[in-house]
CSV table of C-alpha atoms and ligand atoms in Angstrom, one decimal:
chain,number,residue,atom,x,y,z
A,1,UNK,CA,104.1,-30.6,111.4
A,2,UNK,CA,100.7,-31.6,112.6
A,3,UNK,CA,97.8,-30.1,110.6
A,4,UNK,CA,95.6,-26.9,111.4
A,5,UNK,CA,92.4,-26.8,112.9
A,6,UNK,CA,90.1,-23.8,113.9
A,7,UNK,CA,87.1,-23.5,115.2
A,8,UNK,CA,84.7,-20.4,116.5
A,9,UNK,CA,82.2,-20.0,119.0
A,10,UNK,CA,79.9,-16.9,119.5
A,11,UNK,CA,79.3,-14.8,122.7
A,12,UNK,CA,75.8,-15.0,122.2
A,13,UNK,CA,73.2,-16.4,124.4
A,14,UNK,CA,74.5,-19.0,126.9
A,15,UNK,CA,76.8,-21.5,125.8
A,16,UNK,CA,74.7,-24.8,126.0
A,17,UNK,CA,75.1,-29.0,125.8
A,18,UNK,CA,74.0,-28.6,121.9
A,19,UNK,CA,77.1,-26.7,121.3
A,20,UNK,CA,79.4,-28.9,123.5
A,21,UNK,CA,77.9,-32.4,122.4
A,22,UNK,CA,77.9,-31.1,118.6
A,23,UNK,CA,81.2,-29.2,118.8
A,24,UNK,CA,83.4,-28.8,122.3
A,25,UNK,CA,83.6,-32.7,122.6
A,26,UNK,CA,85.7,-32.5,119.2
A,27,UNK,CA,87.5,-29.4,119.9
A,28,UNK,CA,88.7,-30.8,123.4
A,29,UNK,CA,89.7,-34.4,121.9
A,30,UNK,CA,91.3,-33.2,118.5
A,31,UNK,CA,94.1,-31.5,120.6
A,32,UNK,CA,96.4,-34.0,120.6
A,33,UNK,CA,96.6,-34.4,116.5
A,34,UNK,CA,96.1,-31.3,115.3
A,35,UNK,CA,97.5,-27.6,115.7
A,36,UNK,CA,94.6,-26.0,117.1
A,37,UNK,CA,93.5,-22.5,117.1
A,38,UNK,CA,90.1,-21.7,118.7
A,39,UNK,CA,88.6,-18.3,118.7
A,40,UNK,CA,85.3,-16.3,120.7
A,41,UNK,CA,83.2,-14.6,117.2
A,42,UNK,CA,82.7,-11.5,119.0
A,43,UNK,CA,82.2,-9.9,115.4
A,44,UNK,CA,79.6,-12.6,114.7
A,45,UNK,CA,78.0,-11.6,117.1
A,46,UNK,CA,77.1,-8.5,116.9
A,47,UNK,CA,75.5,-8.9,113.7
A,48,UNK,CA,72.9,-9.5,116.0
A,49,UNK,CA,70.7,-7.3,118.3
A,50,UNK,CA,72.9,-7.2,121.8
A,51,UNK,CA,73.5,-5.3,124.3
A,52,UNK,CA,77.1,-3.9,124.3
A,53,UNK,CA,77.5,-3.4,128.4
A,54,UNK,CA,77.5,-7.2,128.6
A,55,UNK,CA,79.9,-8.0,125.6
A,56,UNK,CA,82.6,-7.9,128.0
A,57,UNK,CA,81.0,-10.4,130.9
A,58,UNK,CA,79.6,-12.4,127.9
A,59,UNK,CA,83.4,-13.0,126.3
A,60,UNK,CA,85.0,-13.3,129.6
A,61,UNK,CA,82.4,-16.5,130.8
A,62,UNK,CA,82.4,-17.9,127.8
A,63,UNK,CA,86.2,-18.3,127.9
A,64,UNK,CA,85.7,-19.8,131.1
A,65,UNK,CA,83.9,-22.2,130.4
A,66,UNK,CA,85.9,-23.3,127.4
A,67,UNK,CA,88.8,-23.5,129.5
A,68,UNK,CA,86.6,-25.4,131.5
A,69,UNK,CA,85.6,-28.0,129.3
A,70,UNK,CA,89.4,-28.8,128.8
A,71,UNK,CA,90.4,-26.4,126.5
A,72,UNK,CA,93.5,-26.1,128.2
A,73,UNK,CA,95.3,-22.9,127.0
A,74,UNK,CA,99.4,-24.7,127.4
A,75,UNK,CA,98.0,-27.2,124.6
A,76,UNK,CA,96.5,-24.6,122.2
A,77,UNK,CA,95.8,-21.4,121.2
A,78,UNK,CA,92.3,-19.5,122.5
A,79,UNK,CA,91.3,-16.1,121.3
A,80,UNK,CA,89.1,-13.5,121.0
A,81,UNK,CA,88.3,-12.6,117.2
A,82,UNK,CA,88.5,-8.6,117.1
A,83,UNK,CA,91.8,-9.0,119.0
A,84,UNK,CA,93.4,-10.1,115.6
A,85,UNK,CA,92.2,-7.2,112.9
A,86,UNK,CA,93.0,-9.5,109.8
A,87,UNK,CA,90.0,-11.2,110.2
A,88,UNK,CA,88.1,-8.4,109.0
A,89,UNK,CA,90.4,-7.3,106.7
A,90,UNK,CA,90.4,-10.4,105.2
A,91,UNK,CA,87.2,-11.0,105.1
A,92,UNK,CA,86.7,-7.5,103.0
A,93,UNK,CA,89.3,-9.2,99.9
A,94,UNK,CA,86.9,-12.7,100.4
A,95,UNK,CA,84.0,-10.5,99.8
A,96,UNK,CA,85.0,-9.6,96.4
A,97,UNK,CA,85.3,-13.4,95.3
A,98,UNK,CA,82.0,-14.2,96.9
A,99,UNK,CA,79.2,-14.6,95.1
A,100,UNK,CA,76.4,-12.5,96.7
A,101,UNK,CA,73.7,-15.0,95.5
A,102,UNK,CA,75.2,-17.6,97.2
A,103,UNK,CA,75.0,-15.3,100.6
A,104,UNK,CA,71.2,-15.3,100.0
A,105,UNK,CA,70.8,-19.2,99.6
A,106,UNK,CA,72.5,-19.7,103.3
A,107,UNK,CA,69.6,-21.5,105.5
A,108,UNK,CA,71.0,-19.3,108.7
A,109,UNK,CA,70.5,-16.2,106.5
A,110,UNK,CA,67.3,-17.2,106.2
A,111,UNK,CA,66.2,-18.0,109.1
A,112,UNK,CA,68.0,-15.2,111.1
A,113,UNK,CA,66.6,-12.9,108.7
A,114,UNK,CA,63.0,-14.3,109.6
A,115,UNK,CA,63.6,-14.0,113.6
A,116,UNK,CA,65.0,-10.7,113.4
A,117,UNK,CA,62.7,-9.0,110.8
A,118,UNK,CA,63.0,-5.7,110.9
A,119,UNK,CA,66.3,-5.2,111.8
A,120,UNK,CA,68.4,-7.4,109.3
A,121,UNK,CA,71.8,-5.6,108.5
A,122,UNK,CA,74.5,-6.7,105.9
A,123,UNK,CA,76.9,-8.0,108.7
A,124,UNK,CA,74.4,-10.4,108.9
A,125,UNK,CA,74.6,-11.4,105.0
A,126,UNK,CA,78.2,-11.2,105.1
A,127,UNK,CA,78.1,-13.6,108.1
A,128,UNK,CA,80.0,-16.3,105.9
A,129,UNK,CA,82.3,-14.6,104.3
A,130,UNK,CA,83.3,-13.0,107.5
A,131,UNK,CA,83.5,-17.6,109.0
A,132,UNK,CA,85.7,-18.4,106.0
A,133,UNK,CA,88.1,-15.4,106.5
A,134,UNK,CA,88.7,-17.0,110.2
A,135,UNK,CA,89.2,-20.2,108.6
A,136,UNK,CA,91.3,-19.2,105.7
A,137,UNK,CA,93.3,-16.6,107.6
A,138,UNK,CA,94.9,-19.6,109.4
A,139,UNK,CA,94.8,-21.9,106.3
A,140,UNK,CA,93.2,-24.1,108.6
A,141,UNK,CA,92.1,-27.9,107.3
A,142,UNK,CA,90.2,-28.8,109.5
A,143,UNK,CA,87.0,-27.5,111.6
A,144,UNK,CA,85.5,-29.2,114.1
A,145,UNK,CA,81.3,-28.2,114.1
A,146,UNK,CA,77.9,-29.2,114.7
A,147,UNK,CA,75.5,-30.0,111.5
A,148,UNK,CA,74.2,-26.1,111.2
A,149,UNK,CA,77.4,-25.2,109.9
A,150,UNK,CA,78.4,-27.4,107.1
A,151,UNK,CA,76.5,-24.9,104.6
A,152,UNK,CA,79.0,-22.6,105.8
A,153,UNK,CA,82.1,-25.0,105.3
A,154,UNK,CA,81.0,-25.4,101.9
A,155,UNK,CA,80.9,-21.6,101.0
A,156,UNK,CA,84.2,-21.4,102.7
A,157,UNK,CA,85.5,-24.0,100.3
A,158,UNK,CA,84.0,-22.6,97.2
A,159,UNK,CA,85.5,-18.9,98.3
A,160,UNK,CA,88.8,-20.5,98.8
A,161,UNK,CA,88.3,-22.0,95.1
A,162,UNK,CA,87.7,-18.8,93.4
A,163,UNK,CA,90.0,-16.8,95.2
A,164,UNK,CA,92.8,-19.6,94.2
A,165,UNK,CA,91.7,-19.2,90.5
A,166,UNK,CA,91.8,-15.8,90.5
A,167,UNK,CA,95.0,-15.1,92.5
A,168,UNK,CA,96.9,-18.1,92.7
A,169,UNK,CA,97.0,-21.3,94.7
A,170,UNK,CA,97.1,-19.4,98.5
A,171,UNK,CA,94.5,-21.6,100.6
A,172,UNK,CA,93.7,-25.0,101.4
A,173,UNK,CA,90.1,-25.9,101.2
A,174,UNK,CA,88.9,-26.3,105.0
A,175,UNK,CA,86.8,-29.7,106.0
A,176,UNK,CA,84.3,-29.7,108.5
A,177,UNK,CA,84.7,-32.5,111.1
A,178,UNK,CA,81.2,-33.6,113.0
A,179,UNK,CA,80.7,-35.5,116.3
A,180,UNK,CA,77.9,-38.3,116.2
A,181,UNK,CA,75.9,-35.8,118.0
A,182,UNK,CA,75.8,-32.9,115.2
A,183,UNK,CA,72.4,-31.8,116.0
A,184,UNK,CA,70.7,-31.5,119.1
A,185,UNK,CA,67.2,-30.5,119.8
A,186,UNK,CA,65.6,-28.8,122.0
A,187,UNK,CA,63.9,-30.4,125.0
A,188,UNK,CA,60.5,-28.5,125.3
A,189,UNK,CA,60.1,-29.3,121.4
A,190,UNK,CA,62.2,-31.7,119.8
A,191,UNK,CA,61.6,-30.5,116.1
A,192,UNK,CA,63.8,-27.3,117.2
A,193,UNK,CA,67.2,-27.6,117.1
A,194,UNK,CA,68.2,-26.6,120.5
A,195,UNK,CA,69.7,-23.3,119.9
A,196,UNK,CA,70.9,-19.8,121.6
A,197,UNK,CA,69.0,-17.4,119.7
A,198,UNK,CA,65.7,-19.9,120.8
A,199,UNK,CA,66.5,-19.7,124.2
A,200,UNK,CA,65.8,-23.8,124.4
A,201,UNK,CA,69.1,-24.9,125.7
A,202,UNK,CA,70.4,-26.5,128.6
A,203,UNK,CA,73.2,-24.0,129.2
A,204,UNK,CA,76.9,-25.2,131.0
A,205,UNK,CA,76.5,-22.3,133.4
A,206,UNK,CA,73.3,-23.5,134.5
A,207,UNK,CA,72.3,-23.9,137.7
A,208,UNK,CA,70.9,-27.9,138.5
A,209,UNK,CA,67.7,-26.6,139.8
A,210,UNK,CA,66.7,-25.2,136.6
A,211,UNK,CA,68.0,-27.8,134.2
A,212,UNK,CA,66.4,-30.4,136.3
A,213,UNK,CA,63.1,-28.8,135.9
A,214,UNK,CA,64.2,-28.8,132.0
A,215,UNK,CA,65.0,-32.0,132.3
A,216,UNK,CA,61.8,-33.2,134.2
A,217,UNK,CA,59.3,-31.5,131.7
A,218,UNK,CA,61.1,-32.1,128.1
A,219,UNK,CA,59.1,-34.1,125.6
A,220,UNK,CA,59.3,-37.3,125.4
A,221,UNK,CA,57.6,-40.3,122.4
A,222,UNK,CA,54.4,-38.0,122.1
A,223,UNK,CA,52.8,-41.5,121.2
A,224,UNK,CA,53.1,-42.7,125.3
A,225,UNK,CA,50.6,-40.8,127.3
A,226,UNK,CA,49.6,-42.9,130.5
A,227,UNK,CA,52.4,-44.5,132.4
A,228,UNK,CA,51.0,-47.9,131.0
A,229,UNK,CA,51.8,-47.2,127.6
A,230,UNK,CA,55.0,-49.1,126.2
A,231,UNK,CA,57.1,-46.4,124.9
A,232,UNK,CA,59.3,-45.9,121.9
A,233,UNK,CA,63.3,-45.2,122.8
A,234,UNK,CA,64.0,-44.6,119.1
A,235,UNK,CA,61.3,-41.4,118.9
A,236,UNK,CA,62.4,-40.0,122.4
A,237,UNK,CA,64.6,-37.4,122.5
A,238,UNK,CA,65.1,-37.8,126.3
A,239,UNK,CA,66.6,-41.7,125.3
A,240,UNK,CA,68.9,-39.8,122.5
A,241,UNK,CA,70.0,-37.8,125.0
A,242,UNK,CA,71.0,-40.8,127.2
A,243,UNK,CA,72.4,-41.6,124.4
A,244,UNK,CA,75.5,-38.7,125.1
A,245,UNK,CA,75.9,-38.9,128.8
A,246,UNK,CA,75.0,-42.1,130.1
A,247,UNK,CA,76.4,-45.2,130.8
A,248,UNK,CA,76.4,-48.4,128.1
A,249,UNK,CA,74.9,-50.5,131.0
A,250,UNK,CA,72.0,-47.6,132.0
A,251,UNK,CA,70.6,-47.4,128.2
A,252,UNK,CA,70.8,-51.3,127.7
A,253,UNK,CA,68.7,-51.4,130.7
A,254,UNK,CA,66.3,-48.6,129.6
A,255,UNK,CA,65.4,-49.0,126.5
A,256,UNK,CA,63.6,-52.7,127.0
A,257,UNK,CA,62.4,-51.2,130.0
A,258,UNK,CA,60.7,-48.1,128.3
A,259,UNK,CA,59.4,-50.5,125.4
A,260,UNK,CA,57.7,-52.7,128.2
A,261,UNK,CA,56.7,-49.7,130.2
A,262,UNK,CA,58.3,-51.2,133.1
A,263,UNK,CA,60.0,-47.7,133.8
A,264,UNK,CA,57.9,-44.8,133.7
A,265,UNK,CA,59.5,-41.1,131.9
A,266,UNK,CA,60.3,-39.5,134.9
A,267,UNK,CA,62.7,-42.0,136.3
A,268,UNK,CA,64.1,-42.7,132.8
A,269,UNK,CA,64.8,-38.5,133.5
A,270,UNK,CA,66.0,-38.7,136.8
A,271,UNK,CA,68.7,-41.0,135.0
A,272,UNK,CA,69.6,-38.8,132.6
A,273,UNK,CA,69.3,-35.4,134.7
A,274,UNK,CA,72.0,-37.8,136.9
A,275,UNK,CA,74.4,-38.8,134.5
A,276,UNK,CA,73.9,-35.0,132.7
A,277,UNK,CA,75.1,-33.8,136.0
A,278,UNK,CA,78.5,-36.2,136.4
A,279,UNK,CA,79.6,-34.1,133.1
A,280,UNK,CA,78.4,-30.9,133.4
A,281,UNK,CA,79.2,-30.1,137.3
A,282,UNK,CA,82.6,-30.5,136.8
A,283,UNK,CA,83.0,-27.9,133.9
A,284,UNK,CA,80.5,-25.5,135.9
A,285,UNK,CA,82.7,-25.3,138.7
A,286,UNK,CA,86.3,-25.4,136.9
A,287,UNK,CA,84.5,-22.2,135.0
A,288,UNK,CA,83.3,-20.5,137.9
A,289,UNK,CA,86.7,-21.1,140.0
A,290,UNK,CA,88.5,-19.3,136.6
A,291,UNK,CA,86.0,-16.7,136.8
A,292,UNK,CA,86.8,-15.8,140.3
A,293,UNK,CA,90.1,-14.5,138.6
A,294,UNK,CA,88.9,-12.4,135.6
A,295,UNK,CA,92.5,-11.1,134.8
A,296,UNK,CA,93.7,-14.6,134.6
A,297,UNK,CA,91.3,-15.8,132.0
A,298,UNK,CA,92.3,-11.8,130.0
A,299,UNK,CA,95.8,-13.1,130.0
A,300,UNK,CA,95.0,-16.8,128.9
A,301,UNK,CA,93.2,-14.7,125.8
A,302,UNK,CA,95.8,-12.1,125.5
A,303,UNK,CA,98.3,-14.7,125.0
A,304,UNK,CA,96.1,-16.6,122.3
A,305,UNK,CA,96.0,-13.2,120.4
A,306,UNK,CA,99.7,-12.7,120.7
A,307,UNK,CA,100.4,-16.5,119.2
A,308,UNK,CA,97.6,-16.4,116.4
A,309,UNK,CA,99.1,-12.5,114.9
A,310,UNK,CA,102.1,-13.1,113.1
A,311,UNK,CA,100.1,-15.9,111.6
A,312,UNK,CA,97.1,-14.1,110.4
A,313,UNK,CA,99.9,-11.2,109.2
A,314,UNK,CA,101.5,-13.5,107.3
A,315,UNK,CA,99.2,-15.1,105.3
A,316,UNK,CA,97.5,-11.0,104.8
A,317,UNK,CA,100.9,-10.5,103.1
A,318,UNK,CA,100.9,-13.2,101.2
A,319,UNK,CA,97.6,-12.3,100.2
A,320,UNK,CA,98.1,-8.8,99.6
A,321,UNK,CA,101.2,-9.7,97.1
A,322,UNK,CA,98.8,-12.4,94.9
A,323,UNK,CA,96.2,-9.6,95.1
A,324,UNK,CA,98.7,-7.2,93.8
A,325,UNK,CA,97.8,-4.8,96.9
B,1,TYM,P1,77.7,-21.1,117.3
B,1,TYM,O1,78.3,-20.1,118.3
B,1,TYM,O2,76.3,-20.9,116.9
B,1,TYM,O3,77.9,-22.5,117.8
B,1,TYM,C1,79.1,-23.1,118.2
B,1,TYM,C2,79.2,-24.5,117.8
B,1,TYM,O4,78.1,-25.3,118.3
B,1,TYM,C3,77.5,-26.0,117.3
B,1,TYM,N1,76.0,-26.2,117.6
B,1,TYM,C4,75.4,-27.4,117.7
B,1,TYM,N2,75.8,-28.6,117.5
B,1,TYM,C5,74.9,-29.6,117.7
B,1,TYM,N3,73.6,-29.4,118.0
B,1,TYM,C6,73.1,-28.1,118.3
B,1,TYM,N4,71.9,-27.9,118.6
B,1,TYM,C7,74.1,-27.0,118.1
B,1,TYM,N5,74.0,-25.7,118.2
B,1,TYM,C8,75.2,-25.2,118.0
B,1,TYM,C9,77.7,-25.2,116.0
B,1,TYM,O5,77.5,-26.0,114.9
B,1,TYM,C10,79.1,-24.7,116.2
B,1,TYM,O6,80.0,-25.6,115.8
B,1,TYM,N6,79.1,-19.6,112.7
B,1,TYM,C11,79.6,-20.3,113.9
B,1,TYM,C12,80.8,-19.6,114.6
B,1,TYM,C13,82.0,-19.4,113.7
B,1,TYM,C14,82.9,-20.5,113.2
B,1,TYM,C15,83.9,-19.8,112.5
B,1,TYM,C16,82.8,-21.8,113.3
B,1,TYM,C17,82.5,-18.3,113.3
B,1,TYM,N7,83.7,-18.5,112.6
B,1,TYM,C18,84.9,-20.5,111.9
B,1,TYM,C19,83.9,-22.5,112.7
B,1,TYM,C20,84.9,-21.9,112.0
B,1,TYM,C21,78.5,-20.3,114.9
B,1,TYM,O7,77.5,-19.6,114.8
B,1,TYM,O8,78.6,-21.1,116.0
């Protein structure tokens, strides 16, 4: 029997190129070796501020565009999270191993917290436990993230630890599983990770208009100014980008060319935007073909619920017996 794998994704904000270079890539390519389960956070998301009118639209496009990036429902299981109540009720018994200090140390805690003064809620501590219950529910091994959620991995190991010592050996300890592109940044500042809650993405919906003009004004080496100056590809993160979507043969070419300042940033952009485009079309339009047919992308989700219950039952059983519930 091939191994587990889950991943999650929130309907929060646009999905964007951070998510699919860091993440998606991995989901779509571990297919073929692992069992895998993927699932739409809707109850991470609303930990929060949202609107709930557009929870529905927000689910139903992101689905979409999963599908679209070639997570191809026949070959594995897509969901939506409240669909399958164990999560939560798992996630209550993982709350009474979980150390609440260690809720306060999490860097997305913290800087969650920060952007949303004033209206920090305890969903939003409990964030984590809430992750590792999704994990652990399918005794998942292996997750496939970007960079930002290794913290989290390693709380879910730790809560599997202490809820094996106290109980008995129930859960395997989950390992993240990172693409060379775990962190992207943002392209109007490159010292932010490019994130939803930041609005700096590049989103897969997008229209090419917009991300071109994204594209066309992102920061590049701050050290080249004039069009003269040689440039550095290693401090750029328009050549890291290249980097993801473009050719072997366009970034051996570029890179000498930006050092020499034989190329100028705007048509090392218009290469990118180009190349950006060859990927990102594709899974635009499969999405917005599925989307033409709402009730078809319900019943890929539906299904994905159906397959992922007697699953998540089980292992509450199981639970519920070591628990002595
Ligand atoms: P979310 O929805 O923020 O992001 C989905 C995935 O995209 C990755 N990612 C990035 N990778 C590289 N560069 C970036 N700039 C970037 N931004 C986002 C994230 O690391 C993530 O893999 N807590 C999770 C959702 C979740 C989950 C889970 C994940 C809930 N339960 C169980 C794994 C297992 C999150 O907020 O992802």
């Amino acid at each position: 029997m091939a191994k587990r794998l889950f991943s999650g994704i929130q309907p929060s904000g646009d999905i964007h190129i951070g998510n699919y270079l860091g993440a998606l890539r991995n989901w779509v390519a571990l297919i073929p070796e692992f069992e895998c389960i993927y699932c739409i956070v809707d109850y991470h998301a609303i930990t929060i501020p949202y609107e709930p009118a557009e929870m529905q639209g927000r689910i139903l496009s992101l689905a979409a565009v999963l599908v679209g990036c070639g997570i191809d429902p026949e070959r594995c299981t897509l969901f939506v999270q409240s669909h399958v109540p164990e999560h939560t009720e798992l996630a209550w018994v993982l709350n009474s191993v979980t150390p609440v200090g260690e809720l306060f140390r999490m860097t997305q805690f913290k800087d969650k917290s920060a952007q949303f003064e004033g209206s920090v809620n305890a969903g939003l501590l409990d964030y984590p436990v809430l992750q590792a219950a999704d994990i652990l529910l399918y005794k998942a091994e292996v997750v496939p993230v970007g960079e930002d959620q290794v913290q989290h991995l390693e709380l879910s190991r730790e809560i599997a630890r202490r809820f094996n010592a106290r109980y008995g050996p129930v859960f395997p300890e989950p390992k993240e599983r990172l693409t060379a592109a775990a962190r992207i940044m943002g392209l109007d500042d490159p010292t932010k990770k490019m994130s939803k809650s930041l609005g700096n993405t590049i989103g897969l919906l997008e229209e090419p208009k917009s991300i071109w003009e994204k594209v066309r004004t992102a920061v590049t080496d701050p050290a080249r100014i004039r069009r003269s100056d040689p440039g550095e590809p290693t401090k750029c993160n328009v050549f890291t980008l290249h980097g993801y979507f473009s050719s072997a043969e366009d970034i051996k070419r570029i890179a000498p060319a930006c050092r020499a300042a034989a190329i100028g940033c705007i048509e090392c952009k218009k290469t990118l935007y180009e190349n950006m485009m060859k990927v990102l079309d594709p899974i635009r339009e499969r999405a917005q073909a599925l989307l033409a047919d709402p009730e078809q992308v319900w019943a890929i989700l539906r299904r994905g619920a159906e397959r992922c219950r007697p699953i998540a039952q089980a292992t509450m059983a199981e639970v519920k017996k070591a628990m002595g519930l």
